[in-house]
Tab-separated table of C-alpha atoms in Angstrom:
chain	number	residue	atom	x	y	z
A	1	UNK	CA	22.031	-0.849	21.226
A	2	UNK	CA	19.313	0.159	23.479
A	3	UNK	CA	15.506	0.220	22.339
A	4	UNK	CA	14.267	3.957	21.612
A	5	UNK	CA	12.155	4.729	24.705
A	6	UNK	CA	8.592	5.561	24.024
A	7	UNK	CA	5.564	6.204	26.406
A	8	UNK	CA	3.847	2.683	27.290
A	9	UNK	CA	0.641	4.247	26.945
A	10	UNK	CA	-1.219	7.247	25.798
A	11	UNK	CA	-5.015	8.226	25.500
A	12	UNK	CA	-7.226	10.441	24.176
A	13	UNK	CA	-11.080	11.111	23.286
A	14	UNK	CA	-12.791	11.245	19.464
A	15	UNK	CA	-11.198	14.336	18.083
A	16	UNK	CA	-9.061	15.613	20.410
A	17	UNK	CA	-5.208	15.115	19.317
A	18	UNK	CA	-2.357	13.122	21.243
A	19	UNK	CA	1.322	12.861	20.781
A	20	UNK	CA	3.399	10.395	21.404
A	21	UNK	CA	7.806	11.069	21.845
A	22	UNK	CA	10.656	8.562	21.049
A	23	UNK	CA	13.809	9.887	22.661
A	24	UNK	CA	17.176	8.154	21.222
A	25	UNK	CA	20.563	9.396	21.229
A	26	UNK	CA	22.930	10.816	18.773
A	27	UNK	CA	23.936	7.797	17.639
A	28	UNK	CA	20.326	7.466	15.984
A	29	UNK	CA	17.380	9.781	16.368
A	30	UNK	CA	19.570	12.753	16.916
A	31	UNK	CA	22.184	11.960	14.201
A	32	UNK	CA	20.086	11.026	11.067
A	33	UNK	CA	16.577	13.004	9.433
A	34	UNK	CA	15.867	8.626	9.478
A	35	UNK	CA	12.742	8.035	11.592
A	36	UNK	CA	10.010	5.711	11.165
A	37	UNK	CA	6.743	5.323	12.857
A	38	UNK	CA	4.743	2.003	12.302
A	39	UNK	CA	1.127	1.243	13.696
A	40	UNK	CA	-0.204	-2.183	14.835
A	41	UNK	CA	-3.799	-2.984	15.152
A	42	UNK	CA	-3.783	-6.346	17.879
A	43	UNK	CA	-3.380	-9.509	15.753
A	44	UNK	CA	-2.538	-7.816	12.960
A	45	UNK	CA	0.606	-6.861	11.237
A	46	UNK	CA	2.554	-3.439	11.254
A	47	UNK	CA	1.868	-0.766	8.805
A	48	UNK	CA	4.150	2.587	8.261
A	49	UNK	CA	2.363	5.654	8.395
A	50	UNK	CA	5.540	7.750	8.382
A	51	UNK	CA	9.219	7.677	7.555
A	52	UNK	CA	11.701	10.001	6.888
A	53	UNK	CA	10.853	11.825	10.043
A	54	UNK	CA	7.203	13.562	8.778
A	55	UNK	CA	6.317	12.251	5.109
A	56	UNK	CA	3.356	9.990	4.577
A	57	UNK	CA	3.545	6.957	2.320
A	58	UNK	CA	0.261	7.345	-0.001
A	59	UNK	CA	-2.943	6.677	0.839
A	60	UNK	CA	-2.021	7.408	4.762
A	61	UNK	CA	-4.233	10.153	6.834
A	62	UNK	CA	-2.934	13.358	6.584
A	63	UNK	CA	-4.106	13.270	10.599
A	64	UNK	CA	-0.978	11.562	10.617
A	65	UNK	CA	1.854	13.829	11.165
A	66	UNK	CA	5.716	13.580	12.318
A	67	UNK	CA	8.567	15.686	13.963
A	68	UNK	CA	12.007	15.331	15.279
A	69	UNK	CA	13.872	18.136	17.673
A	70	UNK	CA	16.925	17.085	18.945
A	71	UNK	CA	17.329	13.596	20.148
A	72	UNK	CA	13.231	12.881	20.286
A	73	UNK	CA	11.009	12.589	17.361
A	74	UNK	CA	7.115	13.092	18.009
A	75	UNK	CA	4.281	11.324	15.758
A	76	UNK	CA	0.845	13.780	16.401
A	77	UNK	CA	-2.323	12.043	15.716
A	78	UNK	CA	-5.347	14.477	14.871
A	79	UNK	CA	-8.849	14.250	14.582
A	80	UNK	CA	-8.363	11.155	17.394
A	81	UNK	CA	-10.857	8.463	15.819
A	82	UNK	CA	-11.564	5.017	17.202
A	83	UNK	CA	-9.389	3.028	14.286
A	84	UNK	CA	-6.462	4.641	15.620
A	85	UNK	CA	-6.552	2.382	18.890
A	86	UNK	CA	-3.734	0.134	18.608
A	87	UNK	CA	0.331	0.503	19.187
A	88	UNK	CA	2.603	2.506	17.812
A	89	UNK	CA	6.400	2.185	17.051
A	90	UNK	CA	9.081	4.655	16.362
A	91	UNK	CA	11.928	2.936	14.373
A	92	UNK	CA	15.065	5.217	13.323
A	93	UNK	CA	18.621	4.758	11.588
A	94	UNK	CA	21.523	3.878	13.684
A	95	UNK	CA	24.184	3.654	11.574
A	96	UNK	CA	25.261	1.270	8.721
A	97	UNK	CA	22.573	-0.575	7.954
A	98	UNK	CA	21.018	-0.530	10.902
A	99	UNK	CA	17.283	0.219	12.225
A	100	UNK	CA	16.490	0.404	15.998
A	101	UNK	CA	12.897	-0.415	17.235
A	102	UNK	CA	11.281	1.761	20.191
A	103	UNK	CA	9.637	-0.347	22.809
A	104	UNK	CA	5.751	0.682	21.363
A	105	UNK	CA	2.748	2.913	22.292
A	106	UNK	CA	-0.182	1.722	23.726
A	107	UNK	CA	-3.206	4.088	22.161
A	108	UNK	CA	-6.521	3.485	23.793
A	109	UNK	CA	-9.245	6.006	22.263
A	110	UNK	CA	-11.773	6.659	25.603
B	1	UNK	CA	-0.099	-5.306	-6.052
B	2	UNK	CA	2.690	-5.777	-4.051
B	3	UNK	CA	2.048	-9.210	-1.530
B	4	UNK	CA	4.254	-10.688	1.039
B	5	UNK	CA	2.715	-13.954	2.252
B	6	UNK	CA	4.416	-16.008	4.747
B	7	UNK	CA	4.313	-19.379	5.622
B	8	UNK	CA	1.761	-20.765	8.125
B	9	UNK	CA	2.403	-21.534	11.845
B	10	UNK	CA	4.784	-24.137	13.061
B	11	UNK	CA	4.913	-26.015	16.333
B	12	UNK	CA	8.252	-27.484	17.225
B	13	UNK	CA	10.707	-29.099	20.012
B	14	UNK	CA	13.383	-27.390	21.731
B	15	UNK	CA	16.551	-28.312	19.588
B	16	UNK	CA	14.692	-28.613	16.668
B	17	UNK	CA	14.937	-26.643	13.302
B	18	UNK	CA	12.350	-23.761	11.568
B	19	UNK	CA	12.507	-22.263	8.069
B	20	UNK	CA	9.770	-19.514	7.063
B	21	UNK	CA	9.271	-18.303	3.975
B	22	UNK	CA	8.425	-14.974	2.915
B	23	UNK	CA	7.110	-15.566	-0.800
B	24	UNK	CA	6.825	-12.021	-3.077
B	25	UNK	CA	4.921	-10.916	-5.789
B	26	UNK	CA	3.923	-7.513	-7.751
B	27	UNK	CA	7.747	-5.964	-7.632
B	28	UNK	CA	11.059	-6.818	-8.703
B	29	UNK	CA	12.338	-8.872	-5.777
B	30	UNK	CA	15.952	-7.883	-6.294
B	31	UNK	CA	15.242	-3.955	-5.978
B	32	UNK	CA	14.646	-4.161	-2.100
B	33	UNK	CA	15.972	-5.314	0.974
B	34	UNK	CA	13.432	-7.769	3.159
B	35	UNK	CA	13.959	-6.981	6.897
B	36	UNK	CA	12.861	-9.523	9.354
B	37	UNK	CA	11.129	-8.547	12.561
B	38	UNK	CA	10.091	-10.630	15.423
B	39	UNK	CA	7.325	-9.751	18.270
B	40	UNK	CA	7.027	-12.146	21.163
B	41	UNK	CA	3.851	-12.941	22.667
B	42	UNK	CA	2.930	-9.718	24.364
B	43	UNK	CA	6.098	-7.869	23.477
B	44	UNK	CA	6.893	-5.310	21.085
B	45	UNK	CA	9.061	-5.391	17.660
B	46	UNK	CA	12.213	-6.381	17.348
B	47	UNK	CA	14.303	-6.003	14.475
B	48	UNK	CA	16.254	-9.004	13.347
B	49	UNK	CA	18.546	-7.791	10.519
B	50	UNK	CA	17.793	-7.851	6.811
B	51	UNK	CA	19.047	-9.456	3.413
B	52	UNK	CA	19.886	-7.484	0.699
B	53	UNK	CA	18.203	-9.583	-1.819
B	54	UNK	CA	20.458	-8.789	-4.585
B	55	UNK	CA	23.523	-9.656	-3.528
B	56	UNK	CA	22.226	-12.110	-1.056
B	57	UNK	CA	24.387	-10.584	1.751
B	58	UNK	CA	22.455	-10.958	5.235
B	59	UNK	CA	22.656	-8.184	8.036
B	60	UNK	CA	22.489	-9.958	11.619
B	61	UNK	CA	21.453	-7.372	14.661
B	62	UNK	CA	23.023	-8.297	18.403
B	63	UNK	CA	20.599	-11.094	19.896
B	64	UNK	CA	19.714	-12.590	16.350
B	65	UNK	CA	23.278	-13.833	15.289
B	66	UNK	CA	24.498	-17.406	15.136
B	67	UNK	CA	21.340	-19.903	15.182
B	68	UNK	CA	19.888	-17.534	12.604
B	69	UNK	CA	20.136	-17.541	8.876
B	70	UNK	CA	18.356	-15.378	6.175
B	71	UNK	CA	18.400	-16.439	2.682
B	72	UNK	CA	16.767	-16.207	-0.686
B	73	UNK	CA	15.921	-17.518	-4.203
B	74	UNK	CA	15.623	-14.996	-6.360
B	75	UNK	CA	14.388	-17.935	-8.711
B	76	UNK	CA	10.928	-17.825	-6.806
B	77	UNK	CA	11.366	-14.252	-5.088
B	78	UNK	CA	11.302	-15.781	-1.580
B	79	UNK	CA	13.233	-15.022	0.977
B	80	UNK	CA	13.845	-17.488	4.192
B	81	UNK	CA	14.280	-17.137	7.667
B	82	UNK	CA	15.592	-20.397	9.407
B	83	UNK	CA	16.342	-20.844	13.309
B	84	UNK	CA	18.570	-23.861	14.226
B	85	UNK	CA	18.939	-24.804	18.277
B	86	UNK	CA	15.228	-23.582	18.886
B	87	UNK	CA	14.791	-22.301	22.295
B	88	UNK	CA	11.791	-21.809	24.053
B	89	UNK	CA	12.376	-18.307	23.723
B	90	UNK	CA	12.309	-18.228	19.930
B	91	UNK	CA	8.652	-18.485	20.594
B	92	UNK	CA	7.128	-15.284	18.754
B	93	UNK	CA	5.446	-14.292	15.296
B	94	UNK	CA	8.116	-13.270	12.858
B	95	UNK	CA	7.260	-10.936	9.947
B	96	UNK	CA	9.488	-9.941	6.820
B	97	UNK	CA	8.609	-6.539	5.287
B	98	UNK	CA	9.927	-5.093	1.682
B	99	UNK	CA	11.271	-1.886	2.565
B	100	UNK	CA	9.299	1.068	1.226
B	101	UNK	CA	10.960	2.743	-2.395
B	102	UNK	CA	12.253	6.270	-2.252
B	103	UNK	CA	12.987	6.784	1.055
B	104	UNK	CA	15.392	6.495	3.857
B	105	UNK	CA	15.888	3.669	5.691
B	106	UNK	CA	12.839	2.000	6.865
B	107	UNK	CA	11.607	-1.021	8.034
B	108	UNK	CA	8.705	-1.821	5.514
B	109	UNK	CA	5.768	-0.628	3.468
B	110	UNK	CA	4.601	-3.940	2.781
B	111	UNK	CA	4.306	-6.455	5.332
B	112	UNK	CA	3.829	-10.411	5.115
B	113	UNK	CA	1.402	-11.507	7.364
B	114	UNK	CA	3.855	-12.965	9.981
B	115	UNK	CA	4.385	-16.979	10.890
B	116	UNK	CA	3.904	-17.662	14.910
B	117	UNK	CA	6.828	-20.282	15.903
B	118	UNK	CA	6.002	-22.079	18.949
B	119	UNK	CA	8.775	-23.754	20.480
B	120	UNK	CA	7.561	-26.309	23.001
B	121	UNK	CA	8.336	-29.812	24.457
């Protein structure tokens, strides 16, 4: 199975918002209301900020936020602040116990 | 709380043999699967497979099958990642993660603090 493809890099100033896509197939994004998004400060280890395509586990910013049309799910960071440099993963479902990494995010606040 | 702490760094040959550990505390072990993850230096997150620590039954993705074994002891609530046949490049950090209650299938809430392998002669 192929990675989910993901932008290598996105940017943004203090307070504006950015998306970043994941585009998949049917066989993963497109087939289950399963999607993940993980961020990674450098040297650190991953955290979840969303999963089941747009809910929040607690104590995550709501400036957070997730969607999925079709075969691409979106994570929307609002509010841009500088914490939120770092990467970002989308992981979804791909069947029988199976998850499926996208290739990551670069997010560089200017 | 809920804590995942691995174990600490390892240098080792080519050929050799690695065993992590991925000690838990603060939930019932046995209620969630611990999926194993592996970034190489510069590269992005891979996932391994996962062990369903109740039943013990491991879950091997493509790439991460044959010199790769995940076990546990419930006895301790640890769960193990070993690599036989180390190749230079097995060289990475690997991280297990408790996947998150209540939802779909995820990759983690909680997060050990991942063990960098270095596989070098």
């Amino acid at each position: 199975q192929s990675a989910l493809t993901q932008p290598a890099s996105v940017s943004g100033s203090p307070g504006q918002s950015i998306t970043i896509s994941c585009t998949g197939t049917r066989s993963d994004v497109g087939g289950y209301n399963y999607v993940c998004w993980c961020q990674q400060h450098p040297g650190k280890a991953p955290k979840l900020i969303i999963y089941d395509v747009s809910k929040r586990p607690s104590g995550v910013s709501n400036r957070f936020s997730g969607s999925k049309s079709g075969n691409t799910a979106s994570l929307t960071i609002s509010g841009l602040q500088a914490d939120d440099e770092g990467d970002y993963y989308c992981i979804s479902y791909a069947g029988p116990n199976t998850l499926i990494f996208g290739g990551g995010t670069k997010l560089t606040v200017l | 709380q809920v804590q995942l702490v691995q174990s600490g760094s390892e240098l080792k040959k080519p050929g050799a043999s690695v065993k992590v550990s991925c000690k838990t505390s603060g939930y019932t072990f046995t209620n969630y699967f611990i999926n194993w993850v592996r970034q190489a230096p510069g590269q992005g997150l891979e996932w391994m497979g996962n062990i369903n620590t109740k039943t013990g039954t491991p879950k091997y993705v493509q790439g991460f099958t044959g010199r790769f074994v995940f076990s546990r002891d419930t006895s301790v609530s640890t769960a193990y990642l070993q690599i036989d046949s180390l190749k230079t490049d097995d060289t990475a950090v690997y991280y297990c993660a408790k996947e998150a209650p209540g939802a779909g299938p995820n990759p983690g809430d909680s997060w050990g603090q991942g063990t960098l392998v270095t596989v070098s002669s």
